[in-house]
Amino acid sequence: MIKLNLLIIGILLSLTVHSQTKNIDWDADLDYLANELPQKHYNFFTLKSKNDFLSGIDAIKEENIGVSDFQVALKTQQLIAKFGDSHTMLNFSQLLNPNQILPIHLFWASDGLYILRTTKENEKILGCQLLSINNIPIATVIDSLSTLFAVDNQAMIKTLVPQTFPSLQILEYFGFANTEQVVLGLKTETMQNQEYTLKSSLAKREDLVFFKPDSIAFCLKNEKQIFTDHYYNEEKIYHILYNKCFSKEIALEYGNKELAETLPSFKEFEEKILNTLASEPVTKIIFDMRFNGGGNSAQGTRFIEKLAEFLESNPTIKTYVVIGRSTFSSAILNTMDFKRLTNAIFIGEETSGKPNHFGEIKKLQLPSSKISINYSTKYFKVTETDVNTITPDITIEMSFSDLKKGIDPIFEWVKEQ
């Protein structure tokens, strides 16, 4: 199953991607979209009708006089989002201006949105909680930004809104800001409702500064790793972090030898896991997919089948599967593998992805703007119950205090069991 990257909006906001488009024939593009998307998508009209789509296209065409290309693109994406497939979307990255991006990275903790990265000149806002922009409550901003996605659940909002927020063009589209600066309403550890003017800037990597916690939990320290592990000898806990359903073997399967050379081997990783389980006195396994946005589910399924056989022969070992707001697509299928094959306890947060979902992404390109559209070519049905998320048995969300102290509340909970 081809991965839909949940960080797609983050990619759209990449500071290195921008090109001016001129003389777009939006009528031609919209007519093409109206004709091609329903034909190519596996089943686009499960939530709304074809008439709803065509009338929505007509409304955008009627309103595009005097409207910027970017605004037409967002209107089109909002229309697509209403049809409920979170894998199908319009990619408007070429219309984003890197000079109109706020130098800010947000973390959605259990107690609010916090600033974890900015530029050196704005260093004083690191670790502050975001309450408002231009006196508009952050909850209002979140509600509007959420209309850009096919929102299956609250977890998806928590994942995508922080990535979308930095675009002043998007904030301007909703009437929250201009394309030069915003006034942030902030809360610090000692003071409420501090105001700070943040200007857009083309931030270079060397200009960035990061919030520095007292320490960093294992899961966050290794969030960018494709997969890794750690055995805690004192606690006899084996923590397996599976952040992406991808590997050297999958890249080779796709015929990409150059990419494969840069990736770790899952076959070697699997052997290491099984050797650790055979040689160490493990009493608890944590299989962690809280950051896993997908890829190819097959390698995970094969591994889970082997792990299930091991657990059947070692019934005293407790297994905990961690899921969260970034668990999506193929990682959902692997989550369902654990439900099908093991007695694991599921902990963490609700998943962005649904158990039954569209996927297997392909692209079509609009003829005039050259903007591409992701669309689904397959429907994955893994359960008879059509729910909009996988809810953990035990809900545990990281607070900003946990982050600051380097505490993983999930690991701490498992340790106490």
Coordinates of C-alpha atoms in Angstrom, one line a residue:
M1 CA 0.0 0.0 0.0
I2 CA 1.5 3.3 -1.0
K3 CA 1.9 5.7 1.9
L4 CA 0.0 8.9 2.2
N5 CA 2.2 11.1 4.2
L6 CA 0.3 12.7 7.0
L7 CA 2.8 15.5 6.9
I8 CA 1.6 16.4 3.4
I9 CA 0.8 19.9 4.6
G10 CA 4.2 20.2 6.1
I11 CA 5.6 19.4 2.7
L12 CA 3.3 21.9 1.1
L13 CA 4.8 24.5 3.4
S14 CA 8.4 23.6 2.6
L15 CA 10.5 26.8 2.4
T16 CA 12.3 25.5 -0.6
V17 CA 9.3 25.0 -2.9
H18 CA 7.8 27.9 -4.7
S19 CA 7.2 29.0 -8.2
Q20 CA 5.0 31.7 -9.6
T21 CA 2.1 30.6 -11.8
K22 CA 0.6 33.0 -14.3
N23 CA -2.4 32.9 -16.6
I24 CA -4.0 29.8 -15.1
D25 CA -7.1 28.8 -16.9
W26 CA -9.1 27.7 -13.9
D27 CA -12.2 26.9 -15.8
A28 CA -10.2 24.4 -17.9
D29 CA -8.6 22.9 -14.7
L30 CA -11.9 22.6 -12.8
D31 CA -13.7 21.0 -15.8
Y32 CA -10.8 18.5 -16.1
L33 CA -11.0 17.8 -12.3
A34 CA -14.8 17.4 -12.5
N35 CA -14.4 14.8 -15.3
E36 CA -11.2 12.9 -14.3
L37 CA -11.4 12.6 -10.5
P38 CA -14.7 10.7 -10.3
Q39 CA -13.4 8.4 -13.1
K40 CA -10.0 7.6 -11.5
H41 CA -11.0 7.5 -7.8
Y42 CA -12.0 4.1 -6.4
N43 CA -15.3 5.5 -5.2
F44 CA -15.3 9.3 -4.6
F45 CA -19.0 9.6 -3.9
T46 CA -19.5 7.7 -0.7
L47 CA -20.2 10.7 1.5
K48 CA -21.7 13.2 -1.0
S49 CA -23.2 12.9 -4.5
K50 CA -21.8 13.6 -7.9
N51 CA -24.2 16.5 -8.2
D52 CA -22.8 18.0 -5.0
F53 CA -19.3 17.8 -6.5
L54 CA -20.4 19.4 -9.8
S55 CA -22.3 22.1 -8.2
G56 CA -19.3 22.9 -6.0
I57 CA -17.1 23.1 -9.0
D58 CA -19.5 25.5 -10.7
A59 CA -19.6 27.7 -7.6
I60 CA -15.8 28.0 -7.6
K61 CA -15.8 28.8 -11.3
E62 CA -18.4 31.6 -10.7
E63 CA -16.3 33.0 -7.8
N64 CA -12.9 32.9 -9.3
I65 CA -13.0 36.3 -11.1
G66 CA -10.7 38.7 -9.2
V67 CA -9.6 35.9 -6.8
S68 CA -6.0 34.8 -6.6
D69 CA -4.8 31.5 -7.9
F70 CA -4.0 30.5 -4.3
Q71 CA -7.5 31.2 -3.1
V72 CA -9.0 29.2 -6.0
A73 CA -6.7 26.3 -5.1
L74 CA -7.8 26.4 -1.5
K75 CA -11.4 26.6 -2.4
T76 CA -10.9 23.5 -4.6
Q77 CA -9.2 21.7 -1.8
Q78 CA -12.0 22.5 0.6
L79 CA -14.4 21.1 -1.8
I80 CA -12.4 17.9 -2.2
A81 CA -12.1 17.6 1.6
K82 CA -15.9 17.5 2.0
F83 CA -16.0 14.2 0.2
G84 CA -14.4 12.4 3.1
D85 CA -11.3 10.7 1.7
S86 CA -8.2 11.9 3.7
H87 CA -5.9 10.4 1.1
T88 CA -7.4 12.5 -1.8
M89 CA -6.2 16.1 -1.9
L90 CA -5.0 19.0 -4.1
N91 CA -1.3 19.8 -3.7
F92 CA -0.9 23.5 -3.9
S93 CA 2.8 23.8 -2.9
Q94 CA 3.8 25.7 -6.0
L95 CA 1.4 28.5 -5.0
L96 CA 2.9 29.0 -1.6
N97 CA 5.3 31.9 -1.1
P98 CA 8.3 31.0 1.2
N99 CA 8.6 34.7 2.1
Q100 CA 5.1 34.5 3.7
I101 CA 5.8 31.7 6.2
L102 CA 5.9 32.3 10.0
P103 CA 9.2 31.0 11.5
I104 CA 7.4 28.8 14.0
H105 CA 6.8 25.1 14.8
L106 CA 4.0 24.1 17.1
F107 CA 3.5 21.1 19.3
W108 CA -0.1 20.1 20.3
A109 CA 0.2 18.9 23.9
S110 CA -2.6 17.6 26.1
D111 CA -2.8 21.2 27.6
G112 CA -2.6 23.3 24.5
L113 CA -0.4 24.4 21.6
Y114 CA 3.3 25.3 22.4
I115 CA 6.1 26.8 20.4
L116 CA 9.1 24.5 20.0
R117 CA 11.0 26.1 17.2
T118 CA 11.6 29.6 15.7
T119 CA 14.4 31.9 14.7
K120 CA 17.1 33.3 16.9
E121 CA 15.6 36.8 16.9
N122 CA 12.3 35.3 18.3
E123 CA 14.0 33.0 20.8
K124 CA 12.0 34.5 23.7
I125 CA 8.8 32.8 22.5
L126 CA 10.2 29.3 22.8
G127 CA 8.1 27.2 25.2
C128 CA 5.2 29.7 25.2
Q129 CA 1.6 28.5 24.9
L130 CA -0.2 30.0 21.9
L131 CA -3.6 31.4 22.9
S132 CA -4.6 33.7 19.9
I133 CA -3.5 35.4 16.7
N134 CA -4.5 39.0 16.1
N135 CA -6.8 38.7 19.1
I136 CA -8.6 35.7 17.5
P137 CA -8.8 32.7 19.8
I138 CA -6.8 29.8 18.7
A139 CA -9.8 27.6 18.8
T140 CA -11.5 29.7 16.1
V141 CA -8.3 29.5 13.9
I142 CA -8.2 25.7 14.4
D143 CA -11.9 25.3 13.3
S144 CA -11.2 27.2 10.1
L145 CA -7.9 25.5 9.2
S146 CA -9.6 22.1 9.7
T147 CA -11.9 22.8 6.7
L148 CA -8.8 22.2 4.5
F149 CA -8.8 18.5 5.3
A150 CA -11.1 15.5 5.1
V151 CA -11.3 15.3 8.9
D152 CA -11.9 11.8 10.0
N153 CA -11.4 12.6 13.7
Q154 CA -9.9 15.0 16.2
A155 CA -6.5 13.2 16.0
M156 CA -6.2 14.4 12.3
I157 CA -6.8 18.0 13.4
K158 CA -4.1 17.7 16.0
T159 CA -1.6 16.4 13.4
L160 CA -2.3 18.7 10.5
V161 CA -3.3 22.1 12.0
P162 CA 0.1 22.8 13.6
Q163 CA 1.7 22.1 10.2
T164 CA -0.6 24.4 8.3
F165 CA -0.6 27.3 10.8
P166 CA 2.7 28.9 9.7
S167 CA 1.4 29.9 6.3
L168 CA 0.4 33.6 6.3
Q169 CA -1.3 33.1 2.9
I170 CA -3.6 30.5 4.5
L171 CA -4.2 32.6 7.5
E172 CA -5.0 35.6 5.2
Y173 CA -7.4 33.4 3.2
F174 CA -9.5 32.8 6.4
G175 CA -9.3 36.5 7.4
F176 CA -7.0 36.0 10.4
A177 CA -3.9 37.9 9.2
N178 CA -2.1 39.7 6.4
T179 CA 0.9 38.3 4.6
E180 CA 3.5 40.2 6.6
Q181 CA 3.1 39.6 10.3
V182 CA 0.8 38.5 13.2
V183 CA 0.4 39.4 16.8
L184 CA 0.5 36.3 18.9
G185 CA -1.3 36.0 22.2
L186 CA 1.0 33.9 24.4
K187 CA 1.1 32.4 27.9
T188 CA 4.4 31.9 29.7
E189 CA 5.1 30.0 32.8
T190 CA 4.9 33.2 34.8
M191 CA 2.6 35.5 32.9
Q192 CA -0.8 35.3 31.0
N193 CA -1.7 37.0 27.7
Q194 CA 1.6 38.4 26.5
E195 CA 1.5 39.8 23.0
Y196 CA 4.3 39.3 20.6
T197 CA 4.6 40.5 17.0
L198 CA 6.0 37.7 14.7
K199 CA 7.0 38.6 11.2
S200 CA 7.3 36.2 8.3
S201 CA 10.8 35.3 7.2
L202 CA 12.7 32.9 5.0
A203 CA 14.3 31.0 7.8
K204 CA 17.5 29.2 7.1
R205 CA 18.4 26.1 9.1
E206 CA 21.3 27.8 10.7
D207 CA 19.0 30.6 12.0
L208 CA 16.6 28.2 13.8
V209 CA 16.6 27.7 17.6
F210 CA 14.8 25.0 19.5
F211 CA 13.1 24.7 22.8
K212 CA 15.5 22.8 25.1
P213 CA 13.8 20.4 27.5
D214 CA 15.5 19.1 30.6
S215 CA 16.0 15.8 28.8
I216 CA 14.4 14.0 25.8
A217 CA 12.3 10.8 26.0
F218 CA 13.5 7.8 23.9
C219 CA 10.5 8.0 21.6
L220 CA 11.1 11.7 20.8
K221 CA 14.8 11.4 20.6
N222 CA 14.4 8.8 17.8
E223 CA 11.2 10.2 16.1
K224 CA 13.1 10.6 12.8
Q225 CA 14.5 7.0 12.8
I226 CA 12.6 4.6 10.5
F227 CA 12.8 2.0 13.2
T228 CA 14.9 1.4 16.3
D229 CA 14.8 -0.3 19.7
H230 CA 16.0 -0.3 23.2
Y231 CA 16.0 -2.9 25.9
Y232 CA 15.7 -1.6 29.5
N233 CA 17.5 -4.1 31.6
E234 CA 16.4 -2.9 35.0
E235 CA 12.7 -2.8 34.0
K236 CA 12.9 -5.8 31.6
I237 CA 11.0 -3.7 29.1
Y238 CA 11.8 -4.0 25.3
H239 CA 10.7 -0.8 23.5
I240 CA 10.4 -1.2 19.7
L241 CA 9.9 2.0 17.8
Y242 CA 8.4 1.5 14.4
N243 CA 8.1 5.0 12.8
K244 CA 7.6 4.2 9.1
C245 CA 6.4 1.1 7.2
F246 CA 9.4 1.3 5.0
S247 CA 12.9 -0.2 4.6
K248 CA 15.8 -1.2 2.3
E249 CA 13.8 -4.2 1.3
I250 CA 10.7 -2.3 0.3
A251 CA 12.7 0.2 -1.7
L252 CA 14.3 -2.7 -3.6
E253 CA 10.9 -4.2 -4.1
Y254 CA 9.9 -0.9 -5.8
G255 CA 13.0 -1.1 -7.9
N256 CA 14.7 1.9 -6.3
K257 CA 18.2 0.7 -5.7
E258 CA 19.6 4.1 -5.1
L259 CA 17.1 4.8 -2.3
A260 CA 17.6 1.4 -0.8
E261 CA 21.3 2.1 -0.2
T262 CA 20.3 4.9 2.2
L263 CA 17.8 2.9 4.2
P264 CA 18.2 0.4 7.1
S265 CA 17.3 -3.3 6.6
F266 CA 14.1 -4.5 8.2
K267 CA 15.3 -8.1 7.8
E268 CA 18.3 -7.3 10.0
F269 CA 16.1 -5.3 12.5
E270 CA 13.6 -8.2 12.7
E271 CA 16.5 -10.7 13.4
K272 CA 17.8 -8.3 16.2
I273 CA 14.4 -8.2 17.8
L274 CA 13.9 -11.9 17.8
N275 CA 17.4 -12.5 19.1
T276 CA 16.8 -10.0 21.9
L277 CA 13.5 -11.7 22.9
A278 CA 15.3 -15.1 22.9
S279 CA 18.3 -13.9 24.9
E280 CA 17.0 -11.3 27.4
P281 CA 14.5 -11.7 30.2
V282 CA 11.8 -9.6 28.6
T283 CA 8.6 -9.2 30.6
K284 CA 7.0 -6.4 28.6
I285 CA 7.1 -5.4 25.0
I286 CA 6.2 -1.9 23.8
F287 CA 5.6 -1.9 20.0
D288 CA 5.4 1.8 19.3
M289 CA 3.6 3.2 16.2
R290 CA 2.6 6.6 17.5
F291 CA 4.6 8.4 14.8
N292 CA 4.0 6.0 12.0
G293 CA 2.2 7.6 9.0
G294 CA 2.3 4.5 6.8
G295 CA 4.3 3.1 3.9
N296 CA 3.9 -0.6 3.0
S297 CA 2.1 -2.7 5.5
A298 CA 3.3 -6.1 4.3
Q299 CA 6.6 -6.2 6.1
G300 CA 4.9 -5.3 9.4
T301 CA 2.3 -7.9 8.9
R302 CA 4.9 -10.6 8.4
F303 CA 6.8 -9.5 11.5
I304 CA 3.6 -9.4 13.6
E305 CA 2.8 -12.9 12.5
K306 CA 6.2 -14.1 13.8
L307 CA 5.9 -12.1 17.0
A308 CA 2.4 -13.5 17.6
E309 CA 3.9 -17.1 17.4
F310 CA 6.6 -16.1 19.9
L311 CA 4.0 -14.6 22.3
E312 CA 1.8 -17.7 22.1
S313 CA 4.8 -19.7 23.3
N314 CA 5.6 -17.1 25.9
P315 CA 2.3 -16.1 27.4
T316 CA 3.8 -14.4 30.5
I317 CA 5.1 -11.5 28.3
K318 CA 2.8 -8.6 28.2
T319 CA 2.5 -6.7 24.9
Y320 CA 1.6 -3.0 24.6
V321 CA 0.9 -1.4 21.2
V322 CA 1.3 2.4 21.2
I323 CA -0.9 4.3 18.7
G324 CA -1.5 8.0 18.3
R325 CA -2.5 11.0 16.2
S326 CA 0.1 10.3 13.6
T327 CA -0.8 6.6 13.2
F328 CA -2.2 6.4 9.7
S329 CA -2.6 4.4 6.5
S330 CA -0.4 1.2 6.5
A331 CA 0.3 1.7 10.2
I332 CA -3.5 1.3 10.7
L333 CA -3.4 -2.0 8.9
N334 CA -0.5 -3.2 11.2
T335 CA -2.4 -2.0 14.2
M336 CA -5.3 -4.2 13.1
D337 CA -2.8 -7.1 12.6
F338 CA -2.0 -6.8 16.3
K339 CA -5.7 -6.8 17.2
R340 CA -6.3 -9.9 15.0
L341 CA -3.2 -11.9 16.1
T342 CA -2.4 -10.9 19.7
N343 CA -3.9 -10.0 23.0
A344 CA -1.9 -6.7 23.1
I345 CA -3.2 -3.8 25.1
F346 CA -3.4 -0.6 23.1
I347 CA -2.3 2.6 24.7
G348 CA -1.8 6.2 23.6
E349 CA -4.2 8.4 21.6
E350 CA -6.8 7.9 18.9
T351 CA -5.4 7.4 15.4
S352 CA -5.8 9.8 12.5
G353 CA -6.4 7.0 10.2
K354 CA -9.6 4.9 10.1
P355 CA -9.4 1.0 10.1
N356 CA -11.5 1.0 6.9
H357 CA -10.1 3.6 4.5
F358 CA -9.2 4.5 1.0
G359 CA -5.6 4.4 -0.2
E360 CA -3.1 3.2 -2.8
I361 CA -2.4 6.7 -4.0
K362 CA -1.9 7.9 -7.6
K363 CA -1.8 11.4 -9.1
L364 CA -3.4 13.3 -11.8
Q365 CA -2.2 16.8 -13.0
L366 CA -4.4 19.7 -13.8
P367 CA -3.6 20.8 -17.4
S368 CA -3.2 24.6 -16.9
S369 CA -1.9 25.1 -13.4
K370 CA 0.0 21.8 -13.4
I371 CA -1.1 21.3 -9.8
S372 CA -1.3 17.6 -9.0
I373 CA -4.1 15.8 -7.2
N374 CA -3.6 12.8 -5.0
Y375 CA -6.4 10.2 -5.4
S376 CA -7.2 6.8 -4.0
T377 CA -7.4 3.7 -6.2
K378 CA -8.3 1.1 -3.6
Y379 CA -10.4 0.6 -0.5
F380 CA -9.1 -1.3 2.5
K381 CA -11.7 -3.0 4.6
V382 CA -10.3 -4.7 7.7
T383 CA -13.3 -4.6 10.0
E384 CA -17.0 -4.9 9.7
T385 CA -17.5 -2.0 12.1
D386 CA -17.0 1.3 10.3
V387 CA -15.5 3.6 12.8
N388 CA -13.6 6.8 12.2
T389 CA -10.6 6.0 14.4
I390 CA -8.9 3.3 16.5
T391 CA -9.4 4.2 20.1
P392 CA -6.8 2.9 22.5
D393 CA -7.7 0.8 25.6
I394 CA -5.8 3.3 27.7
T395 CA -5.7 6.9 26.6
I396 CA -2.5 8.7 27.5
E397 CA -1.4 12.0 26.0
M398 CA 1.8 13.9 26.5
S399 CA 1.6 17.2 28.4
F400 CA 4.0 20.0 27.8
S401 CA 5.3 19.4 31.3
D402 CA 6.1 15.8 30.3
L403 CA 7.9 17.0 27.2
K404 CA 9.9 19.5 29.2
K405 CA 11.0 17.0 31.8
G406 CA 11.8 14.3 29.2
I407 CA 9.0 12.0 30.4
D408 CA 7.2 9.6 28.2
P409 CA 3.9 9.1 30.1
I410 CA 3.2 5.9 28.1
F411 CA 6.5 4.3 29.1
E412 CA 5.9 5.3 32.7
W413 CA 2.5 3.8 32.7
V414 CA 3.8 0.5 31.2
K415 CA 6.5 0.4 33.8
E416 CA 3.9 0.6 36.6
Q417 CA 1.9 -2.3 35.3

